[in-house]
mmCIF file of C-alpha atoms and ligand atoms in Angstrom:
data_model
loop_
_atom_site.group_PDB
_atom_site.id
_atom_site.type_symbol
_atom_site.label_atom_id
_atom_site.label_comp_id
_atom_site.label_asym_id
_atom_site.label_seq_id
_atom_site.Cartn_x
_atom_site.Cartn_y
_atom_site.Cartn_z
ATOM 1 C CA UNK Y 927 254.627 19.739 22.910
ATOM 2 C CA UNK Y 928 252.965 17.219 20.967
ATOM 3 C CA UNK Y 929 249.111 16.083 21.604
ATOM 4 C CA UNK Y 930 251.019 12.405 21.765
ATOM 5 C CA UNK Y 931 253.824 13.509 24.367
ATOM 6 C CA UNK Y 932 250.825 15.981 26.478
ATOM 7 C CA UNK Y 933 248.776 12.628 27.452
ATOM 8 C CA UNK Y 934 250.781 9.485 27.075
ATOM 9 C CA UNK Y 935 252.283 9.522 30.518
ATOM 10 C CA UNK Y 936 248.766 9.708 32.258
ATOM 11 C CA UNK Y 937 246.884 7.848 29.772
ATOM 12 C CA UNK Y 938 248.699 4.713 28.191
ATOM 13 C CA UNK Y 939 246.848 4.897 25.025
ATOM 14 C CA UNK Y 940 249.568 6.011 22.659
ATOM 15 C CA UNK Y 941 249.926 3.306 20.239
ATOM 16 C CA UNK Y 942 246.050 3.713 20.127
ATOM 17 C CA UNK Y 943 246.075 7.510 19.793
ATOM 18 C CA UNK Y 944 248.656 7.236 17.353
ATOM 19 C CA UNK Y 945 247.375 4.429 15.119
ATOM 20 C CA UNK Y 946 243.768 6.286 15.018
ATOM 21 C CA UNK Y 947 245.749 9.935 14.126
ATOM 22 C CA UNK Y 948 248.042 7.960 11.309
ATOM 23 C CA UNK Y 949 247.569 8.708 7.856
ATOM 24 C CA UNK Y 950 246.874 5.424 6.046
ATOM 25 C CA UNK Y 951 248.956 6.247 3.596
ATOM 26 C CA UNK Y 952 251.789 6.585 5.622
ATOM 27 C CA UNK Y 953 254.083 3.034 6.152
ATOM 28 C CA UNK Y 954 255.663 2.145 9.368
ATOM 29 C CA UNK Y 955 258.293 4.932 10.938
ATOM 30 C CA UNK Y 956 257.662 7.190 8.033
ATOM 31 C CA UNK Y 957 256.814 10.804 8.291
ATOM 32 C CA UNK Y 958 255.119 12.999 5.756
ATOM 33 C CA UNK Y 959 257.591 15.381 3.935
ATOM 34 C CA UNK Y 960 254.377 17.318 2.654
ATOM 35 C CA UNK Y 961 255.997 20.361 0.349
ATOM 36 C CA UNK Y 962 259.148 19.128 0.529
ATOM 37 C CA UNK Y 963 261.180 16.646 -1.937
ATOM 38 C CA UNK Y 964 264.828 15.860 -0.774
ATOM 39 C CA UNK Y 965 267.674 14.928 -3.397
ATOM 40 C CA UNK Y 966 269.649 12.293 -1.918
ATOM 41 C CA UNK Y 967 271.971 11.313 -4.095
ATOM 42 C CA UNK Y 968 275.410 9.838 -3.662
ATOM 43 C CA UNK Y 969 276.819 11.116 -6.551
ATOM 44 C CA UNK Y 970 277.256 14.023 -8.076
ATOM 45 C CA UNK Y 971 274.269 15.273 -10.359
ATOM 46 C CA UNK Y 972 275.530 14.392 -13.941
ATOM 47 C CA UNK Y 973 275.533 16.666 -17.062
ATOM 48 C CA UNK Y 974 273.189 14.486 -19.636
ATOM 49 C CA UNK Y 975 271.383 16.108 -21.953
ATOM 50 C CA UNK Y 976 268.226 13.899 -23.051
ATOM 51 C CA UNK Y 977 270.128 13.058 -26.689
ATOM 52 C CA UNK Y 978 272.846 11.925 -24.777
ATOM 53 C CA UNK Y 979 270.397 9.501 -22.943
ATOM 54 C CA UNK Y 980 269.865 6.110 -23.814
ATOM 55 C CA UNK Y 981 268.193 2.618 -21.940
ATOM 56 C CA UNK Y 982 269.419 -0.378 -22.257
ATOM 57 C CA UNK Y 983 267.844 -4.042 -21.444
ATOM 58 C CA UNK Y 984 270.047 -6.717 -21.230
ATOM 59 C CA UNK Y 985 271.139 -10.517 -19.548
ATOM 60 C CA UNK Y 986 268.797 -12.840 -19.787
ATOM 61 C CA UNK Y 987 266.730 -11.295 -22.510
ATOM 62 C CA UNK Y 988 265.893 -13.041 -26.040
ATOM 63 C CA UNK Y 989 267.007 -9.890 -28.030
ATOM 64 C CA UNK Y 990 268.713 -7.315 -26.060
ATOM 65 C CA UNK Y 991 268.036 -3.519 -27.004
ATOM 66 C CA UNK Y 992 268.844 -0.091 -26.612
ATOM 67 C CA UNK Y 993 266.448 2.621 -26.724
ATOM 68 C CA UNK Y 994 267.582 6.183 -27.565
ATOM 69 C CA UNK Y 995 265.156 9.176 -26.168
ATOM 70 C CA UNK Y 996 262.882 9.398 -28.900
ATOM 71 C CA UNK Y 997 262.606 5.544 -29.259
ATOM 72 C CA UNK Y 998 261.692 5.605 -25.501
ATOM 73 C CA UNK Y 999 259.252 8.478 -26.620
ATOM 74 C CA UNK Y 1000 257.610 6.242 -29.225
ATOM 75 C CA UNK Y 1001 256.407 3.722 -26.646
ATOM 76 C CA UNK Y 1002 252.600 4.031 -25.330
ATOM 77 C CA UNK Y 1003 252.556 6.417 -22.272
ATOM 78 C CA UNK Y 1004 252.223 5.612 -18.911
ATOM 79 C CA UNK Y 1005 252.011 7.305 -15.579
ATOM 80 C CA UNK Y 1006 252.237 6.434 -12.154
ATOM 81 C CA UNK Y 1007 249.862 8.453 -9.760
ATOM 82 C CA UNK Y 1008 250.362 7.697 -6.018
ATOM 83 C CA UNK Y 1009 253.058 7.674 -2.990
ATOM 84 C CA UNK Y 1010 257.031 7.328 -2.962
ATOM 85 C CA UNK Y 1011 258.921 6.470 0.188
ATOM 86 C CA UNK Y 1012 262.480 7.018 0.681
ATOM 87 C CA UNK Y 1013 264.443 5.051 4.115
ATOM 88 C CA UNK Y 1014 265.348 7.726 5.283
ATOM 89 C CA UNK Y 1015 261.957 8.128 6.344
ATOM 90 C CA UNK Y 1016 260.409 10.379 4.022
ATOM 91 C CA UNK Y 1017 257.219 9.474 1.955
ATOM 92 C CA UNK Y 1018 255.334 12.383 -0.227
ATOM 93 C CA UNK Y 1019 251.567 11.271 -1.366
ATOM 94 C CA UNK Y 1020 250.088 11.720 -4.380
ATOM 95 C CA UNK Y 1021 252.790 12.673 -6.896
ATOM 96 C CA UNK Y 1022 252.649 12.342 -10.871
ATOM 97 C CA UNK Y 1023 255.151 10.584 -12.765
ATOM 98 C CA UNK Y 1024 255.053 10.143 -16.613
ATOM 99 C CA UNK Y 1025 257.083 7.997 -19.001
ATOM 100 C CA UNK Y 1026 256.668 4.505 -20.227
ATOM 101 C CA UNK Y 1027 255.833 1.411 -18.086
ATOM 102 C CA UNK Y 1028 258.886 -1.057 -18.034
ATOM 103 C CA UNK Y 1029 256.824 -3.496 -19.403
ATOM 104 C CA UNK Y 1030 257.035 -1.849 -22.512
ATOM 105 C CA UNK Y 1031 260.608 -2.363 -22.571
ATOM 106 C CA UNK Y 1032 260.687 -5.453 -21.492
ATOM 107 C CA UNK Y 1033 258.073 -6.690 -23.851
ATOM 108 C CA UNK Y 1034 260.907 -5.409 -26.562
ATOM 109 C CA UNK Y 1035 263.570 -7.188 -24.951
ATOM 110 C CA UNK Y 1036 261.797 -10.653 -24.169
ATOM 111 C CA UNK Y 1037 262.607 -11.847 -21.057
ATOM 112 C CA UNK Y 1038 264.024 -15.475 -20.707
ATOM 113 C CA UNK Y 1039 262.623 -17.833 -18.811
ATOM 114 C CA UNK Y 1040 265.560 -18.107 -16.514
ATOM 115 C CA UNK Y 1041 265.558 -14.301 -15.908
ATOM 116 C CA UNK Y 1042 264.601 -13.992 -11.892
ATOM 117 C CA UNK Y 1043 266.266 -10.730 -10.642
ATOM 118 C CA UNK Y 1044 267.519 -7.559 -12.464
ATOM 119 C CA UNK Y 1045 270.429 -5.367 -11.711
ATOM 120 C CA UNK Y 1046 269.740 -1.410 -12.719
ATOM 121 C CA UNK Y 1047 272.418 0.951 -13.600
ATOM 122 C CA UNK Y 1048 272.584 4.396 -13.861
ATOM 123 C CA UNK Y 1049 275.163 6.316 -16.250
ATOM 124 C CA UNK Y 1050 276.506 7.307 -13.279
ATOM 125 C CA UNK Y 1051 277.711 4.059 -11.899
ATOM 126 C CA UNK Y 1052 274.866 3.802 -9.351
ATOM 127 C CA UNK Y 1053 273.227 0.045 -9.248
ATOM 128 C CA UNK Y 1054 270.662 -1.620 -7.687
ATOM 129 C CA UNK Y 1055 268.983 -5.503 -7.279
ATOM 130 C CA UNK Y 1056 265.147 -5.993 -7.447
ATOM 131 C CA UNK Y 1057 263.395 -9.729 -8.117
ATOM 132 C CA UNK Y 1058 262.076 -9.323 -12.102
ATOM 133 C CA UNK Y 1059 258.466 -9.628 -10.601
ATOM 134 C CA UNK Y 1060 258.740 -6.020 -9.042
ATOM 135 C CA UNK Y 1061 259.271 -4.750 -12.224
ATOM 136 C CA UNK Y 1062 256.276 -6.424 -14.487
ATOM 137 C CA UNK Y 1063 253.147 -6.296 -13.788
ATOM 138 C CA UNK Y 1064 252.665 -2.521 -13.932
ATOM 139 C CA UNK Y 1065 254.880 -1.646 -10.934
ATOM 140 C CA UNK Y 1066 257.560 0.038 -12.662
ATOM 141 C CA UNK Y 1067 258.613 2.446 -14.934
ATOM 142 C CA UNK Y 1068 260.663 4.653 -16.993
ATOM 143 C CA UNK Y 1069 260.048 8.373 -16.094
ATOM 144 C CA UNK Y 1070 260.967 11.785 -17.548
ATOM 145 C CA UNK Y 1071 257.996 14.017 -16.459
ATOM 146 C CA UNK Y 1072 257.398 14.841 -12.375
ATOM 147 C CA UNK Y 1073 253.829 16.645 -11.674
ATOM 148 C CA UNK Y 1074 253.295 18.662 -15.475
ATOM 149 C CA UNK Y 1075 256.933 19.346 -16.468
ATOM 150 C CA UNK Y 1076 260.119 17.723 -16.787
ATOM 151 C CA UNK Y 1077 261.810 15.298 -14.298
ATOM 152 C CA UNK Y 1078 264.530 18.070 -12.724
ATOM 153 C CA UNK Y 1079 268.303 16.832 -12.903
ATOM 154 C CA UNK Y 1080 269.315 16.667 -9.488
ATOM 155 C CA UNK Y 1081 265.753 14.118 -9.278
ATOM 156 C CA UNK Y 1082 267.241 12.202 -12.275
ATOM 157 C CA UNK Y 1083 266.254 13.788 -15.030
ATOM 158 C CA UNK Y 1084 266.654 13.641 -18.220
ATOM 159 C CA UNK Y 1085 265.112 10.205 -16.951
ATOM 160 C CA UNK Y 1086 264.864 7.780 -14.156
ATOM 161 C CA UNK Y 1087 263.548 4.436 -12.850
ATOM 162 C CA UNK Y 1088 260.529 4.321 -10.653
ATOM 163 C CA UNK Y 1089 259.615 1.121 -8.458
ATOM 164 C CA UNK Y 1090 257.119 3.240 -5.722
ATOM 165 C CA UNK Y 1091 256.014 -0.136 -4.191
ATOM 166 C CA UNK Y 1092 259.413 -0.509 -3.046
ATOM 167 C CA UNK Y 1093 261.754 1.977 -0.772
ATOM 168 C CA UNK Y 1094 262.864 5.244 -3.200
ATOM 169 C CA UNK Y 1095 267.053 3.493 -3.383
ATOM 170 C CA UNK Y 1096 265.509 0.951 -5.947
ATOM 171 C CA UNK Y 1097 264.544 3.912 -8.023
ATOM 172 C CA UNK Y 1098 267.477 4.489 -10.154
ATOM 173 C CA UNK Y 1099 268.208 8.342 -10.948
ATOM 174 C CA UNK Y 1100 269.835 8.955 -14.466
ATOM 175 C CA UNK Y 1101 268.930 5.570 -15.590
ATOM 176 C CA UNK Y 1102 270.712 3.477 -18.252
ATOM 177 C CA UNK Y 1103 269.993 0.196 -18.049
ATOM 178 C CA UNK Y 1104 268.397 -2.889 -16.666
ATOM 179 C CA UNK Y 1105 270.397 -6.495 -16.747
ATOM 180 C CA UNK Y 1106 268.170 -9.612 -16.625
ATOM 181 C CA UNK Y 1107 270.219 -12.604 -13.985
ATOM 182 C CA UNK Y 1108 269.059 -15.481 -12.888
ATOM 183 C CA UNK Y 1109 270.239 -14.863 -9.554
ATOM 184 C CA UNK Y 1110 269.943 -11.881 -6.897
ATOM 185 C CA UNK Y 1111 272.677 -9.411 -7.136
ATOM 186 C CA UNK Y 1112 273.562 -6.462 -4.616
ATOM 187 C CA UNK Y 1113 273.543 -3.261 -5.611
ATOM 188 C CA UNK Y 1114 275.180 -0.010 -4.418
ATOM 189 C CA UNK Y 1115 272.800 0.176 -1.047
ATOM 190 C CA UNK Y 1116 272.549 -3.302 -0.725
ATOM 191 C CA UNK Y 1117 276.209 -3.968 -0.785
ATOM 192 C CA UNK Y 1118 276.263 -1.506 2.253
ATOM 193 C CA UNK Y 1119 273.771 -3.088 4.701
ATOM 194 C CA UNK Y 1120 270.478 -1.699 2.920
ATOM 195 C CA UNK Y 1121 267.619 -4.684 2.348
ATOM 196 C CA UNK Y 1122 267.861 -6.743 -0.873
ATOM 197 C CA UNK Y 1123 263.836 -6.006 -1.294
ATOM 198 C CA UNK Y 1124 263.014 -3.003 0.444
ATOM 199 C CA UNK Y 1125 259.250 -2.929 1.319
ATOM 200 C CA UNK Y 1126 258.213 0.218 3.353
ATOM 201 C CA UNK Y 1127 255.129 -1.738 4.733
ATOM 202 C CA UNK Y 1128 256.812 -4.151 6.109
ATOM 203 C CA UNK Y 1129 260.296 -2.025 7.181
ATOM 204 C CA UNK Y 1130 262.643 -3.877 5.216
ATOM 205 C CA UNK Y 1131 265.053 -0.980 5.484
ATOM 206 C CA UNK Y 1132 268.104 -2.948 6.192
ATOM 207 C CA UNK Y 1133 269.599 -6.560 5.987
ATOM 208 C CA UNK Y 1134 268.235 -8.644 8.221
ATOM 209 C CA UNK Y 1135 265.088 -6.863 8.999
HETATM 210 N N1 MTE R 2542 271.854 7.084 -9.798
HETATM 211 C C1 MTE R 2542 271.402 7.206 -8.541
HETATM 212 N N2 MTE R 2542 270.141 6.881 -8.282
HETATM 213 C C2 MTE R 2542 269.662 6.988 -7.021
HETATM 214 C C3 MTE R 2542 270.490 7.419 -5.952
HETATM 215 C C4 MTE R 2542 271.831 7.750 -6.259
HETATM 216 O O1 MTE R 2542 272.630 8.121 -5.396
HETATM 217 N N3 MTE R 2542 272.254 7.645 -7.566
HETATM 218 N N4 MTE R 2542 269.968 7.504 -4.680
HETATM 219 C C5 MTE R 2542 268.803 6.660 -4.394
HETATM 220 C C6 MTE R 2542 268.190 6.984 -3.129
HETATM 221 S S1 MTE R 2542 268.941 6.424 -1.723
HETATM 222 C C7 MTE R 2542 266.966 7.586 -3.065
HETATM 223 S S2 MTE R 2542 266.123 7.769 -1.613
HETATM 224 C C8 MTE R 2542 266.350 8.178 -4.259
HETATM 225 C C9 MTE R 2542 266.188 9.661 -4.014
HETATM 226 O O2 MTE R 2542 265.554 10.256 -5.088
HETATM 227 P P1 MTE R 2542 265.396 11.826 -5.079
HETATM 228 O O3 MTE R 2542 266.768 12.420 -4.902
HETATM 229 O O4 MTE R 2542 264.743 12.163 -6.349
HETATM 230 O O5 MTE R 2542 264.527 12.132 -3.878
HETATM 231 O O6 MTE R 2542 267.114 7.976 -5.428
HETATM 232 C C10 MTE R 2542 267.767 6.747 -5.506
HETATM 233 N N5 MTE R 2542 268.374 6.651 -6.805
HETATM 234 MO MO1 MO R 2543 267.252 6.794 0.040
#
């Protein structure tokens, strides 16, 4: 039995109880998958070898690019250090990603002033929408390192997307590109009920919430 179930009939105070035991780190309905790191994935795991990777930025962009590994390689490193949370109700705390910030990229690129949402696309088909502003600013990224070593395949490797401010679906596994629109865009998810922004703090897990 749980300390919440033993004394909530008798005592009342559960949201109380509960709020005080709560992790901070931990957003609304979440629970803490600790050890663990699930693949969820609705594709198959694809066979890319990193010289077979490349990342594209496109749309709305003054001079669109592609960037092959080592190009990506080239670009000042960057690493995010912090928490991911998937809607399924996962979150894991203090992870280490390493790659490039998308700024990088997009500083390449040149974003027009039209440009206010992105689509990105993985070489595996998967897509997903996100406004421009919650990739800029230092809240994105290009990664191909997870804790010390490489990012694993079935995680995304040889390289993925990370937006960790936003629900883990906007973080694109086997990245390939990123198209700049001047208007919102379902993805994969979103095309199938999931939010168009996805904030874990405030539960925007599906449309409408
Ligand atoms: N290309 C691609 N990226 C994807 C997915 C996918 O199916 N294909 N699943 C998304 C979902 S729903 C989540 S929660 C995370 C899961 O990442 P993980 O498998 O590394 O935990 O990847 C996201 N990125
Ligand atoms: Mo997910």
């Amino acid at each position: 039995m749980s300390p919440d179930t033993d004394f909530a009939p008798t005592r009342g105070f559960t949201g109380r109880a509960r709020a005080a035991d709560r992790d901070p780190r931990l957003p609304p309905g979440q629970y803490d998958a600790r050890d663990g790191w699930p693949v969820l994935s609705a594709e198959v795991t694809p066979e890319l070898a990193a010289a077979d990777w490349t990342f594209r930025v496109d749309g709305l962009v003054a001079s669109p690019r592609t960037w092959t590994w080592d190009e990506a390689h080239a670009l000042p490193a960057s690493e995010y250090r912090g928490d991911i949370h998937c809607v399924t109700s996962w979150s894991k705390f203090g992870v280490r990603f390493g790659g490039a910030s998308l700024d990088s990229f997009l500083a390449a690129a040149g974003p027009l002033p039209g440009a206010t949402h992105v689509v990105a696309y993985s070489h595996t088909g998967y897509t997903t929408n996100l406004p421009l502003a919650d990739v800029t600013g230092g809240k994105a990224w290009i990664v191909w390192e997870y804790e010390e070593g490489p990012l694993p395949a079935e995680h995304g490797g040889p390289a993925r997307l990370i937006v960790p401010h936003l629900y883990f679906w906007k973080s694109a596994k086997w990245v390939a590109g990123l198209r700049l629109l001047d208007h919102d865009e379902p993805g994969f998810w979103e095309q199938n009920g999931y939010h168009h922004r996805g904030d874990p703090w405030a539960e925007e897990r599906y449309s409408g919430d």
